[in-house]
mmCIF file with all atom_site columns, C-alpha atoms in Angstrom:
data_model
loop_
_atom_site.group_PDB
_atom_site.id
_atom_site.type_symbol
_atom_site.label_atom_id
_atom_site.label_alt_id
_atom_site.label_comp_id
_atom_site.label_asym_id
_atom_site.label_entity_id
_atom_site.label_seq_id
_atom_site.pdbx_PDB_ins_code
_atom_site.Cartn_x
_atom_site.Cartn_y
_atom_site.Cartn_z
_atom_site.occupancy
_atom_site.B_iso_or_equiv
_atom_site.pdbx_formal_charge
_atom_site.auth_seq_id
_atom_site.auth_comp_id
_atom_site.auth_asym_id
_atom_site.auth_atom_id
_atom_site.pdbx_PDB_model_num
ATOM 1   C CA . MET A 1 1   ? -13.932 -39.600 -48.387 1.00 49.00 ? 1000 MET A CA 1
ATOM 2   C CA . PRO A 1 2   ? -10.740 -41.869 -48.642 1.00 51.00 ? 1001 PRO A CA 1
ATOM 3   C CA . ALA A 1 3   ? -11.584 -45.332 -50.477 1.00 51.00 ? 1002 ALA A CA 1
ATOM 4   C CA . THR A 1 4   ? -10.536 -48.442 -48.688 1.00 53.00 ? 1003 THR A CA 1
ATOM 5   C CA . GLY A 1 5   ? -9.323  -50.862 -51.457 1.00 52.00 ? 1004 GLY A CA 1
ATOM 6   C CA . PRO A 1 6   ? -6.947  -54.436 -50.378 1.00 55.00 ? 1005 PRO A CA 1
ATOM 7   C CA . ASN A 1 7   ? -4.020  -52.445 -50.910 1.00 58.00 ? 1006 ASN A CA 1
ATOM 8   C CA . GLN A 1 8   ? -5.174  -50.179 -48.195 1.00 54.00 ? 1007 GLN A CA 1
ATOM 9   C CA . PRO A 1 9   ? -5.927  -51.770 -44.882 1.00 54.00 ? 1008 PRO A CA 1
ATOM 10  C CA . ASP A 1 10  ? -8.398  -49.802 -42.464 1.00 57.00 ? 1009 ASP A CA 1
ATOM 11  C CA . ARG A 1 11  ? -6.473  -47.875 -39.951 1.00 49.00 ? 1010 ARG A CA 1
ATOM 12  C CA . PRO A 1 12  ? -8.143  -50.080 -36.228 1.00 47.00 ? 1011 PRO A CA 1
ATOM 13  C CA . ARG A 1 13  ? -11.352 -47.472 -34.218 1.00 51.00 ? 1012 ARG A CA 1
ATOM 14  C CA . ARG A 1 14  ? -9.827  -45.103 -31.254 1.00 48.00 ? 1013 ARG A CA 1
ATOM 15  C CA . VAL A 1 15  ? -11.156 -46.245 -28.621 1.00 53.00 ? 1014 VAL A CA 1
ATOM 16  C CA . TYR A 1 16  ? -13.268 -43.974 -26.662 1.00 55.00 ? 1015 TYR A CA 1
ATOM 17  C CA . ARG A 1 17  ? -13.578 -44.846 -22.417 1.00 64.00 ? 1016 ARG A CA 1
ATOM 18  C CA . ARG A 1 18  ? -15.425 -42.440 -19.945 1.00 79.00 ? 1017 ARG A CA 1
ATOM 19  C CA . SER A 1 19  ? -12.923 -40.196 -17.983 1.00 83.00 ? 1018 SER A CA 1
ATOM 20  C CA . ALA A 1 20  ? -13.241 -42.417 -15.288 1.00 88.00 ? 1019 ALA A CA 1
ATOM 21  C CA . GLN A 1 21  ? -12.200 -45.421 -16.655 1.00 91.00 ? 1020 GLN A CA 1
ATOM 22  C CA . ARG A 1 22  ? -9.315  -43.311 -18.100 1.00 92.00 ? 1021 ARG A CA 1
ATOM 23  C CA . ARG A 1 23  ? -8.882  -42.535 -14.320 1.00 93.00 ? 1022 ARG A CA 1
ATOM 24  C CA . GLU A 1 24  ? -8.871  -45.643 -13.160 1.00 94.00 ? 1023 GLU A CA 1
ATOM 25  C CA . GLU A 1 25  ? -6.259  -47.691 -16.002 1.00 95.00 ? 1024 GLU A CA 1
ATOM 26  C CA . ILE A 1 26  ? -3.779  -44.675 -15.467 1.00 96.00 ? 1025 ILE A CA 1
ATOM 27  C CA . ILE A 1 27  ? -3.579  -44.662 -11.057 1.00 95.00 ? 1026 ILE A CA 1
ATOM 28  C CA . ALA A 1 28  ? -3.034  -48.337 -11.786 1.00 94.00 ? 1027 ALA A CA 1
ATOM 29  C CA . ALA A 1 29  ? -0.925  -48.025 -14.075 1.00 95.00 ? 1028 ALA A CA 1
ATOM 30  C CA . ALA A 1 30  ? 1.406   -45.419 -12.010 1.00 95.00 ? 1029 ALA A CA 1
ATOM 31  C CA . GLN A 1 31  ? 0.736   -47.722 -8.152  1.00 93.00 ? 1030 GLN A CA 1
ATOM 32  C CA . GLU A 1 32  ? 2.297   -50.689 -10.570 1.00 93.00 ? 1031 GLU A CA 1
ATOM 33  C CA . MET A 1 33  ? 5.446   -47.700 -12.193 1.00 94.00 ? 1032 MET A CA 1
ATOM 34  C CA . PHE A 1 34  ? 6.053   -46.476 -8.829  1.00 93.00 ? 1033 PHE A CA 1
ATOM 35  C CA . VAL A 1 35  ? 6.175   -49.266 -6.815  1.00 92.00 ? 1034 VAL A CA 1
ATOM 36  C CA . ARG A 1 36  ? 9.135   -50.654 -9.558  1.00 90.00 ? 1035 ARG A CA 1
ATOM 37  C CA . SER A 1 37  ? 10.303  -48.117 -9.858  1.00 89.00 ? 1036 SER A CA 1
ATOM 38  C CA . SER A 1 38  ? 10.472  -46.018 -7.254  1.00 87.00 ? 1037 SER A CA 1
ATOM 39  C CA . PHE A 1 39  ? 8.960   -42.389 -7.338  1.00 89.00 ? 1038 PHE A CA 1
ATOM 40  C CA . ALA A 1 40  ? 11.720  -40.337 -8.438  1.00 87.00 ? 1039 ALA A CA 1
ATOM 41  C CA . GLY A 1 41  ? 12.349  -43.555 -11.218 1.00 90.00 ? 1040 GLY A CA 1
ATOM 42  C CA . THR A 1 42  ? 9.210   -43.648 -12.361 1.00 93.00 ? 1041 THR A CA 1
ATOM 43  C CA . ARG A 1 43  ? 7.951   -40.410 -15.058 1.00 94.00 ? 1042 ARG A CA 1
ATOM 44  C CA . THR A 1 44  ? 4.869   -40.326 -16.909 1.00 95.00 ? 1043 THR A CA 1
ATOM 45  C CA . ARG A 1 45  ? 5.546   -40.712 -20.356 1.00 95.00 ? 1044 ARG A CA 1
ATOM 46  C CA . ASP A 1 46  ? 6.065   -44.504 -19.390 1.00 95.00 ? 1045 ASP A CA 1
ATOM 47  C CA . ILE A 1 47  ? 2.551   -44.694 -16.269 1.00 96.00 ? 1046 ILE A CA 1
ATOM 48  C CA . ALA A 1 48  ? 0.705   -42.601 -19.785 1.00 96.00 ? 1047 ALA A CA 1
ATOM 49  C CA . GLU A 1 49  ? 2.014   -45.137 -22.106 1.00 95.00 ? 1048 GLU A CA 1
ATOM 50  C CA . ALA A 1 50  ? 0.732   -48.459 -19.959 1.00 95.00 ? 1049 ALA A CA 1
ATOM 51  C CA . ALA A 1 51  ? -2.187  -46.760 -19.014 1.00 95.00 ? 1050 ALA A CA 1
ATOM 52  C CA . GLY A 1 52  ? -2.436  -47.036 -23.204 1.00 93.00 ? 1051 GLY A CA 1
ATOM 53  C CA . VAL A 1 53  ? -3.256  -43.155 -22.923 1.00 94.00 ? 1052 VAL A CA 1
ATOM 54  C CA . ASN A 1 54  ? -1.068  -39.926 -24.291 1.00 94.00 ? 1053 ASN A CA 1
ATOM 55  C CA . GLN A 1 55  ? 0.887   -37.602 -21.382 1.00 94.00 ? 1054 GLN A CA 1
ATOM 56  C CA . ALA A 1 56  ? -1.704  -34.572 -21.965 1.00 94.00 ? 1055 ALA A CA 1
ATOM 57  C CA . THR A 1 57  ? -4.712  -36.989 -21.066 1.00 94.00 ? 1056 THR A CA 1
ATOM 58  C CA . LEU A 1 58  ? -2.493  -37.845 -17.911 1.00 95.00 ? 1057 LEU A CA 1
ATOM 59  C CA . PHE A 1 59  ? -2.142  -34.334 -16.686 1.00 95.00 ? 1058 PHE A CA 1
ATOM 60  C CA . LYS A 1 60  ? -5.817  -34.064 -17.758 1.00 94.00 ? 1059 LYS A CA 1
ATOM 61  C CA . LEU A 1 61  ? -6.465  -35.699 -15.096 1.00 95.00 ? 1060 LEU A CA 1
ATOM 62  C CA . PHE A 1 62  ? -3.979  -35.459 -13.165 1.00 95.00 ? 1061 PHE A CA 1
ATOM 63  C CA . SER A 1 63  ? -1.984  -31.994 -13.109 1.00 93.00 ? 1062 SER A CA 1
ATOM 64  C CA . SER A 1 64  ? 1.791   -33.528 -12.367 1.00 94.00 ? 1063 SER A CA 1
ATOM 65  C CA . LYS A 1 65  ? 3.279   -36.573 -10.869 1.00 93.00 ? 1064 LYS A CA 1
ATOM 66  C CA . GLU A 1 66  ? 3.109   -35.731 -7.628  1.00 92.00 ? 1065 GLU A CA 1
ATOM 67  C CA . LYS A 1 67  ? -0.393  -35.837 -7.860  1.00 93.00 ? 1066 LYS A CA 1
ATOM 68  C CA . LEU A 1 68  ? -0.579  -38.947 -9.191  1.00 94.00 ? 1067 LEU A CA 1
ATOM 69  C CA . PHE A 1 69  ? 1.437   -39.879 -6.174  1.00 93.00 ? 1068 PHE A CA 1
ATOM 70  C CA . GLU A 1 70  ? -0.758  -38.784 -3.583  1.00 91.00 ? 1069 GLU A CA 1
ATOM 71  C CA . GLU A 1 71  ? -3.908  -40.647 -5.912  1.00 93.00 ? 1070 GLU A CA 1
ATOM 72  C CA . ALA A 1 72  ? -1.948  -44.123 -6.832  1.00 93.00 ? 1071 ALA A CA 1
ATOM 73  C CA . VAL A 1 73  ? -0.760  -44.551 -3.598  1.00 91.00 ? 1072 VAL A CA 1
ATOM 74  C CA . MET A 1 74  ? -1.256  -42.337 -1.029  1.00 89.00 ? 1073 MET A CA 1
ATOM 75  C CA . LYS A 1 75  ? -5.000  -42.336 -0.943  1.00 90.00 ? 1074 LYS A CA 1
ATOM 76  C CA . PRO A 1 76  ? -5.562  -45.813 -1.232  1.00 90.00 ? 1075 PRO A CA 1
ATOM 77  C CA . LEU A 1 77  ? -2.719  -46.550 1.733   1.00 87.00 ? 1076 LEU A CA 1
ATOM 78  C CA . LEU A 1 78  ? -4.206  -44.375 4.173   1.00 88.00 ? 1077 LEU A CA 1
ATOM 79  C CA . ALA A 1 79  ? -7.762  -45.316 3.564   1.00 88.00 ? 1078 ALA A CA 1
ATOM 80  C CA . ALA A 1 80  ? -6.708  -49.223 4.289   1.00 87.00 ? 1079 ALA A CA 1
ATOM 81  C CA . MET A 1 81  ? -5.139  -48.746 7.733   1.00 84.00 ? 1080 MET A CA 1
ATOM 82  C CA . GLU A 1 82  ? -8.341  -45.814 7.910   1.00 86.00 ? 1081 GLU A CA 1
ATOM 83  C CA . ASP A 1 83  ? -9.829  -48.967 7.367   1.00 84.00 ? 1082 ASP A CA 1
ATOM 84  C CA . MET A 1 84  ? -7.384  -51.367 10.029  1.00 81.00 ? 1083 MET A CA 1
ATOM 85  C CA . ASN A 1 85  ? -8.490  -49.289 12.533  1.00 81.00 ? 1084 ASN A CA 1
ATOM 86  C CA . ALA A 1 86  ? -11.933 -49.265 11.809  1.00 81.00 ? 1085 ALA A CA 1
ATOM 87  C CA . ARG A 1 87  ? -12.586 -52.528 13.173  1.00 76.00 ? 1086 ARG A CA 1
ATOM 88  C CA . VAL A 1 88  ? -10.044 -52.416 15.320  1.00 75.00 ? 1087 VAL A CA 1
ATOM 89  C CA . ALA A 1 89  ? -12.732 -50.302 17.062  1.00 74.00 ? 1088 ALA A CA 1
ATOM 90  C CA . LEU A 1 90  ? -15.204 -53.535 17.166  1.00 74.00 ? 1089 LEU A CA 1
ATOM 91  C CA . TYR A 1 91  ? -12.985 -54.813 20.028  1.00 73.00 ? 1090 TYR A CA 1
ATOM 92  C CA . GLY A 1 92  ? -14.883 -52.968 22.029  1.00 70.00 ? 1091 GLY A CA 1
ATOM 93  C CA . THR A 1 93  ? -18.071 -54.378 21.889  1.00 74.00 ? 1092 THR A CA 1
ATOM 94  C CA . ALA A 1 94  ? -17.690 -57.754 23.147  1.00 73.00 ? 1093 ALA A CA 1
ATOM 95  C CA . ASP A 1 95  ? -18.798 -59.047 26.724  1.00 76.00 ? 1094 ASP A CA 1
ATOM 96  C CA . SER A 1 96  ? -16.917 -61.810 27.366  1.00 73.00 ? 1095 SER A CA 1
ATOM 97  C CA . PRO A 1 97  ? -13.683 -63.353 25.785  1.00 67.00 ? 1096 PRO A CA 1
ATOM 98  C CA . ASP A 1 98  ? -14.472 -65.648 24.089  1.00 71.00 ? 1097 ASP A CA 1
ATOM 99  C CA . ARG A 1 99  ? -16.233 -62.895 22.000  1.00 75.00 ? 1098 ARG A CA 1
ATOM 100 C CA . LEU A 1 100 ? -13.343 -60.848 21.912  1.00 72.00 ? 1099 LEU A CA 1
ATOM 101 C CA . ALA A 1 101 ? -11.536 -63.661 20.575  1.00 70.00 ? 1100 ALA A CA 1
ATOM 102 C CA . GLU A 1 102 ? -13.559 -63.908 17.561  1.00 75.00 ? 1101 GLU A CA 1
ATOM 103 C CA . LEU A 1 103 ? -13.737 -60.907 16.388  1.00 76.00 ? 1102 LEU A CA 1
ATOM 104 C CA . ALA A 1 104 ? -10.383 -61.200 17.159  1.00 78.00 ? 1103 ALA A CA 1
ATOM 105 C CA . GLU A 1 105 ? -9.590  -64.125 14.607  1.00 81.00 ? 1104 GLU A CA 1
ATOM 106 C CA . ALA A 1 106 ? -11.376 -62.678 12.060  1.00 81.00 ? 1105 ALA A CA 1
ATOM 107 C CA . SER A 1 107 ? -10.172 -59.333 11.909  1.00 83.00 ? 1106 SER A CA 1
ATOM 108 C CA . THR A 1 108 ? -6.806  -60.020 12.581  1.00 87.00 ? 1107 THR A CA 1
ATOM 109 C CA . LEU A 1 109 ? -7.100  -61.848 9.092   1.00 88.00 ? 1108 LEU A CA 1
ATOM 110 C CA . ARG A 1 110 ? -8.407  -58.799 7.755   1.00 87.00 ? 1109 ARG A CA 1
ATOM 111 C CA . HIS A 1 111 ? -5.557  -56.443 9.115   1.00 86.00 ? 1110 HIS A CA 1
ATOM 112 C CA . LEU A 1 112 ? -3.236  -59.079 7.625   1.00 89.00 ? 1111 LEU A CA 1
ATOM 113 C CA . ALA A 1 113 ? -4.598  -59.337 4.103   1.00 89.00 ? 1112 ALA A CA 1
ATOM 114 C CA . ASP A 1 114 ? -4.725  -55.953 4.173   1.00 89.00 ? 1113 ASP A CA 1
ATOM 115 C CA . MET A 1 115 ? -0.995  -55.408 5.314   1.00 91.00 ? 1114 MET A CA 1
ATOM 116 C CA . GLU A 1 116 ? -0.017  -57.917 2.574   1.00 90.00 ? 1115 GLU A CA 1
ATOM 117 C CA . ARG A 1 117 ? -1.886  -56.437 -0.425  1.00 89.00 ? 1116 ARG A CA 1
ATOM 118 C CA . ILE A 1 118 ? -0.558  -52.323 0.258   1.00 90.00 ? 1117 ILE A CA 1
ATOM 119 C CA . LEU A 1 119 ? 3.142   -53.354 1.808   1.00 92.00 ? 1118 LEU A CA 1
ATOM 120 C CA . PRO A 1 120 ? 3.740   -52.277 -1.400  1.00 91.00 ? 1119 PRO A CA 1
ATOM 121 C CA . LEU A 1 121 ? 2.780   -49.355 -2.155  1.00 90.00 ? 1120 LEU A CA 1
ATOM 122 C CA . LEU A 1 122 ? 3.621   -48.512 1.236   1.00 91.00 ? 1121 LEU A CA 1
ATOM 123 C CA . ALA A 1 123 ? 7.295   -49.532 0.583   1.00 91.00 ? 1122 ALA A CA 1
ATOM 124 C CA . THR A 1 124 ? 6.870   -46.900 -1.925  1.00 91.00 ? 1123 THR A CA 1
ATOM 125 C CA . ALA A 1 125 ? 5.752   -44.458 -0.669  1.00 90.00 ? 1124 ALA A CA 1
ATOM 126 C CA . LEU A 1 126 ? 7.688   -44.328 2.708   1.00 91.00 ? 1125 LEU A CA 1
ATOM 127 C CA . PHE A 1 127 ? 11.924  -45.557 1.137   1.00 91.00 ? 1126 PHE A CA 1
ATOM 128 C CA . SER A 1 128 ? 11.114  -43.671 -3.097  1.00 87.00 ? 1127 SER A CA 1
ATOM 129 C CA . ASP A 1 129 ? 12.033  -40.346 -1.233  1.00 87.00 ? 1128 ASP A CA 1
ATOM 130 C CA . ILE A 1 130 ? 13.383  -40.016 1.889   1.00 90.00 ? 1129 ILE A CA 1
ATOM 131 C CA . GLU A 1 131 ? 12.432  -36.364 2.825   1.00 91.00 ? 1130 GLU A CA 1
ATOM 132 C CA . GLN A 1 132 ? 8.733   -37.923 1.414   1.00 87.00 ? 1131 GLN A CA 1
ATOM 133 C CA . GLY A 1 133 ? 8.503   -40.416 3.260   1.00 91.00 ? 1132 GLY A CA 1
ATOM 134 C CA . ARG A 1 134 ? 9.590   -38.712 6.532   1.00 94.00 ? 1133 ARG A CA 1
ATOM 135 C CA . ARG A 1 135 ? 6.405   -36.565 5.719   1.00 91.00 ? 1134 ARG A CA 1
ATOM 136 C CA . LEU A 1 136 ? 4.046   -39.600 5.210   1.00 90.00 ? 1135 LEU A CA 1
ATOM 137 C CA . PHE A 1 137 ? 5.168   -41.114 8.388   1.00 93.00 ? 1136 PHE A CA 1
ATOM 138 C CA . ARG A 1 138 ? 4.922   -37.953 10.232  1.00 94.00 ? 1137 ARG A CA 1
ATOM 139 C CA . GLU A 1 139 ? 2.333   -36.144 9.407   1.00 91.00 ? 1138 GLU A CA 1
ATOM 140 C CA . HIS A 1 140 ? -0.088  -38.997 8.347   1.00 90.00 ? 1139 HIS A CA 1
ATOM 141 C CA . LEU A 1 141 ? 0.737   -42.957 9.686   1.00 90.00 ? 1140 LEU A CA 1
ATOM 142 C CA . GLU A 1 142 ? 1.697   -41.860 12.833  1.00 93.00 ? 1141 GLU A CA 1
ATOM 143 C CA . PRO A 1 143 ? -1.612  -40.357 14.045  1.00 92.00 ? 1142 PRO A CA 1
ATOM 144 C CA . LEU A 1 144 ? -2.843  -43.350 12.973  1.00 89.00 ? 1143 LEU A CA 1
ATOM 145 C CA . ILE A 1 145 ? -0.820  -45.884 14.234  1.00 92.00 ? 1144 ILE A CA 1
ATOM 146 C CA . ARG A 1 146 ? -1.202  -43.741 18.248  1.00 92.00 ? 1145 ARG A CA 1
ATOM 147 C CA . GLN A 1 147 ? -5.070  -43.652 16.985  1.00 89.00 ? 1146 GLN A CA 1
ATOM 148 C CA . ARG A 1 148 ? -4.743  -47.454 16.731  1.00 86.00 ? 1147 ARG A CA 1
ATOM 149 C CA . GLY A 1 149 ? -2.633  -47.888 20.272  1.00 89.00 ? 1148 GLY A CA 1
ATOM 150 C CA . GLU A 1 150 ? -5.512  -45.426 22.304  1.00 88.00 ? 1149 GLU A CA 1
ATOM 151 C CA . VAL A 1 151 ? -8.684  -48.043 20.464  1.00 83.00 ? 1150 VAL A CA 1
ATOM 152 C CA . LEU A 1 152 ? -7.321  -50.536 22.350  1.00 84.00 ? 1151 LEU A CA 1
ATOM 153 C CA . ALA A 1 153 ? -6.749  -48.712 25.099  1.00 88.00 ? 1152 ALA A CA 1
ATOM 154 C CA . PRO A 1 154 ? -9.192  -49.922 27.664  1.00 83.00 ? 1153 PRO A CA 1
ATOM 155 C CA . LEU A 1 155 ? -7.855  -53.450 26.836  1.00 80.00 ? 1154 LEU A CA 1
ATOM 156 C CA . VAL A 1 156 ? -3.527  -53.035 27.561  1.00 86.00 ? 1155 VAL A CA 1
ATOM 157 C CA . ARG A 1 157 ? -3.087  -54.141 30.877  1.00 86.00 ? 1156 ARG A CA 1
ATOM 158 C CA . GLU A 1 158 ? -1.838  -51.946 33.645  1.00 89.00 ? 1157 GLU A CA 1
ATOM 159 C CA . GLY A 1 159 ? 2.020   -50.944 33.137  1.00 90.00 ? 1158 GLY A CA 1
ATOM 160 C CA . ILE A 1 160 ? 2.126   -51.255 29.365  1.00 92.00 ? 1159 ILE A CA 1
ATOM 161 C CA . ASP A 1 161 ? 2.183   -48.494 26.854  1.00 95.00 ? 1160 ASP A CA 1
ATOM 162 C CA . ALA A 1 162 ? -1.118  -48.319 25.022  1.00 93.00 ? 1161 ALA A CA 1
ATOM 163 C CA . ASP A 1 163 ? 1.103   -46.140 22.077  1.00 94.00 ? 1162 ASP A CA 1
ATOM 164 C CA . PHE A 1 164 ? 4.076   -48.743 22.097  1.00 94.00 ? 1163 PHE A CA 1
ATOM 165 C CA . VAL A 1 165 ? 1.203   -51.668 21.383  1.00 91.00 ? 1164 VAL A CA 1
ATOM 166 C CA . GLY A 1 166 ? -0.021  -49.875 18.293  1.00 91.00 ? 1165 GLY A CA 1
ATOM 167 C CA . LEU A 1 167 ? 3.360   -49.527 17.435  1.00 94.00 ? 1166 LEU A CA 1
ATOM 168 C CA . ALA A 1 168 ? 3.834   -52.613 17.573  1.00 93.00 ? 1167 ALA A CA 1
ATOM 169 C CA . SER A 1 169 ? 1.167   -54.437 16.694  1.00 90.00 ? 1168 SER A CA 1
ATOM 170 C CA . PHE A 1 170 ? 1.747   -52.749 13.423  1.00 92.00 ? 1169 PHE A CA 1
ATOM 171 C CA . GLY A 1 171 ? 5.068   -53.352 13.087  1.00 93.00 ? 1170 GLY A CA 1
ATOM 172 C CA . MET A 1 172 ? 4.041   -57.407 13.528  1.00 93.00 ? 1171 MET A CA 1
ATOM 173 C CA . MET A 1 173 ? 1.693   -57.105 11.164  1.00 91.00 ? 1172 MET A CA 1
ATOM 174 C CA . PHE A 1 174 ? 4.679   -54.954 8.527   1.00 93.00 ? 1173 PHE A CA 1
ATOM 175 C CA . ALA A 1 175 ? 6.782   -58.782 9.473   1.00 93.00 ? 1174 ALA A CA 1
ATOM 176 C CA . VAL A 1 176 ? 4.761   -60.814 8.463   1.00 92.00 ? 1175 VAL A CA 1
ATOM 177 C CA . ALA A 1 177 ? 3.612   -58.602 4.829   1.00 91.00 ? 1176 ALA A CA 1
ATOM 178 C CA . MET A 1 178 ? 6.460   -58.904 4.677   1.00 92.00 ? 1177 MET A CA 1
ATOM 179 C CA . ARG A 1 179 ? 7.583   -62.551 4.746   1.00 91.00 ? 1178 ARG A CA 1
ATOM 180 C CA . ARG A 1 180 ? 4.785   -64.025 3.245   1.00 89.00 ? 1179 ARG A CA 1
ATOM 181 C CA . GLN A 1 181 ? 5.158   -61.121 0.294   1.00 89.00 ? 1180 GLN A CA 1
ATOM 182 C CA . LEU A 1 182 ? 9.354   -61.867 0.284   1.00 90.00 ? 1181 LEU A CA 1
ATOM 183 C CA . GLY A 1 183 ? 9.549   -64.874 2.322   1.00 88.00 ? 1182 GLY A CA 1
ATOM 184 C CA . ALA A 1 184 ? 10.606  -68.393 0.917   1.00 84.00 ? 1183 ALA A CA 1
ATOM 185 C CA . GLN A 1 185 ? 7.729   -70.815 2.478   1.00 77.00 ? 1184 GLN A CA 1
ATOM 186 C CA . PRO A 1 186 ? 4.780   -68.059 3.749   1.00 72.00 ? 1185 PRO A CA 1
ATOM 187 C CA . ALA A 1 187 ? 3.339   -70.120 6.597   1.00 79.00 ? 1186 ALA A CA 1
ATOM 188 C CA . ASP A 1 188 ? -0.704  -70.286 6.917   1.00 88.00 ? 1187 ASP A CA 1
ATOM 189 C CA . PRO A 1 189 ? -2.852  -67.031 7.381   1.00 88.00 ? 1188 PRO A CA 1
ATOM 190 C CA . ALA A 1 190 ? -4.472  -68.975 10.418  1.00 88.00 ? 1189 ALA A CA 1
ATOM 191 C CA . HIS A 1 191 ? -2.017  -70.164 12.172  1.00 89.00 ? 1190 HIS A CA 1
ATOM 192 C CA . GLU A 1 192 ? -0.042  -66.460 11.631  1.00 90.00 ? 1191 GLU A CA 1
ATOM 193 C CA . ALA A 1 193 ? -3.768  -65.046 12.573  1.00 88.00 ? 1192 ALA A CA 1
ATOM 194 C CA . ARG A 1 194 ? -3.819  -66.520 15.359  1.00 87.00 ? 1193 ARG A CA 1
ATOM 195 C CA . GLN A 1 195 ? 0.639   -66.928 17.268  1.00 88.00 ? 1194 GLN A CA 1
ATOM 196 C CA . PHE A 1 196 ? -1.150  -62.508 16.561  1.00 88.00 ? 1195 PHE A CA 1
ATOM 197 C CA . ASN A 1 197 ? -3.530  -62.447 19.385  1.00 84.00 ? 1196 ASN A CA 1
ATOM 198 C CA . ARG A 1 198 ? -2.198  -65.280 21.105  1.00 83.00 ? 1197 ARG A CA 1
ATOM 199 C CA . LEU A 1 199 ? 0.977   -63.341 21.181  1.00 85.00 ? 1198 LEU A CA 1
ATOM 200 C CA . SER A 1 200 ? -0.810  -59.758 21.493  1.00 81.00 ? 1199 SER A CA 1
ATOM 201 C CA . THR A 1 201 ? -2.875  -61.613 24.507  1.00 75.00 ? 1200 THR A CA 1
ATOM 202 C CA . GLY A 1 202 ? -0.814  -63.692 26.234  1.00 76.00 ? 1201 GLY A CA 1
ATOM 203 C CA . GLY A 1 203 ? 2.972   -62.772 25.707  1.00 81.00 ? 1202 GLY A CA 1
ATOM 204 C CA . PHE A 1 204 ? 5.628   -64.960 24.868  1.00 83.00 ? 1203 PHE A CA 1
ATOM 205 C CA . SER A 1 205 ? 7.611   -65.410 28.153  1.00 80.00 ? 1204 SER A CA 1
ATOM 206 C CA . ARG A 1 206 ? 6.861   -68.710 29.793  1.00 78.00 ? 1205 ARG A CA 1
ATOM 207 C CA . LEU A 1 207 ? 8.056   -66.788 33.679  1.00 68.00 ? 1206 LEU A CA 1
ATOM 208 C CA . THR A 1 208 ? 4.660   -65.707 33.937  1.00 55.00 ? 1207 THR A CA 1
ATOM 209 C CA . GLY A 1 209 ? 3.520   -62.621 35.866  1.00 53.00 ? 1208 GLY A CA 1
ATOM 210 C CA . ALA A 1 210 ? 7.731   -61.485 34.779  1.00 49.00 ? 1209 ALA A CA 1
ATOM 211 C CA . GLN A 1 211 ? 8.828   -58.387 34.714  1.00 49.00 ? 1210 GLN A CA 1
ATOM 212 C CA . GLY A 1 212 ? 11.047  -56.677 32.383  1.00 46.00 ? 1211 GLY A CA 1
ATOM 213 C CA . THR A 1 213 ? 11.951  -57.593 29.081  1.00 43.00 ? 1212 THR A CA 1
ATOM 214 C CA . VAL A 1 214 ? 13.179  -61.289 28.340  1.00 41.00 ? 1213 VAL A CA 1
#
């Protein structure tokens, strides 16, 4: 055993972590790096360094950068979208307008918080690589947005396309989340949720019963 002494400082002990912990740390580092540098601009070497592991360990847990992008960006994003749709389904349990308003306010607050949380991942997934973004939208996001419209369909008045309602609802939440992330003075979340619900249920035109666009 090699001797240690005043002229031979002890080597720092290697910290051993379970595979599950290393996996979580790599995913967290990958999310940060992908958001910062896009898919094309991110190197697995940089992700490994940020996670405190070597590349051999990274590739042992994730076979490729594409697989890591799927685990770190795609899966959390789609899971959040599915959770949002599941909460919308609760609207169908309302037995009165007051109960619907109560469910909608709590649900919308959560929706807006979720959209704000996943916005960096969503932007990264859609716009890091245009072909990759197109596949994500067509194969995953568009069906989820359409599903949202189907869930809302029983609440949509005659003459309004429920599929478009799902798309518009998603778009408004995206815009609100973008302002909260990037704007100078984000509004109060409760106020935004109330405005969202009032717009969703009553529209914005002063011309009650007016047909066509304003």
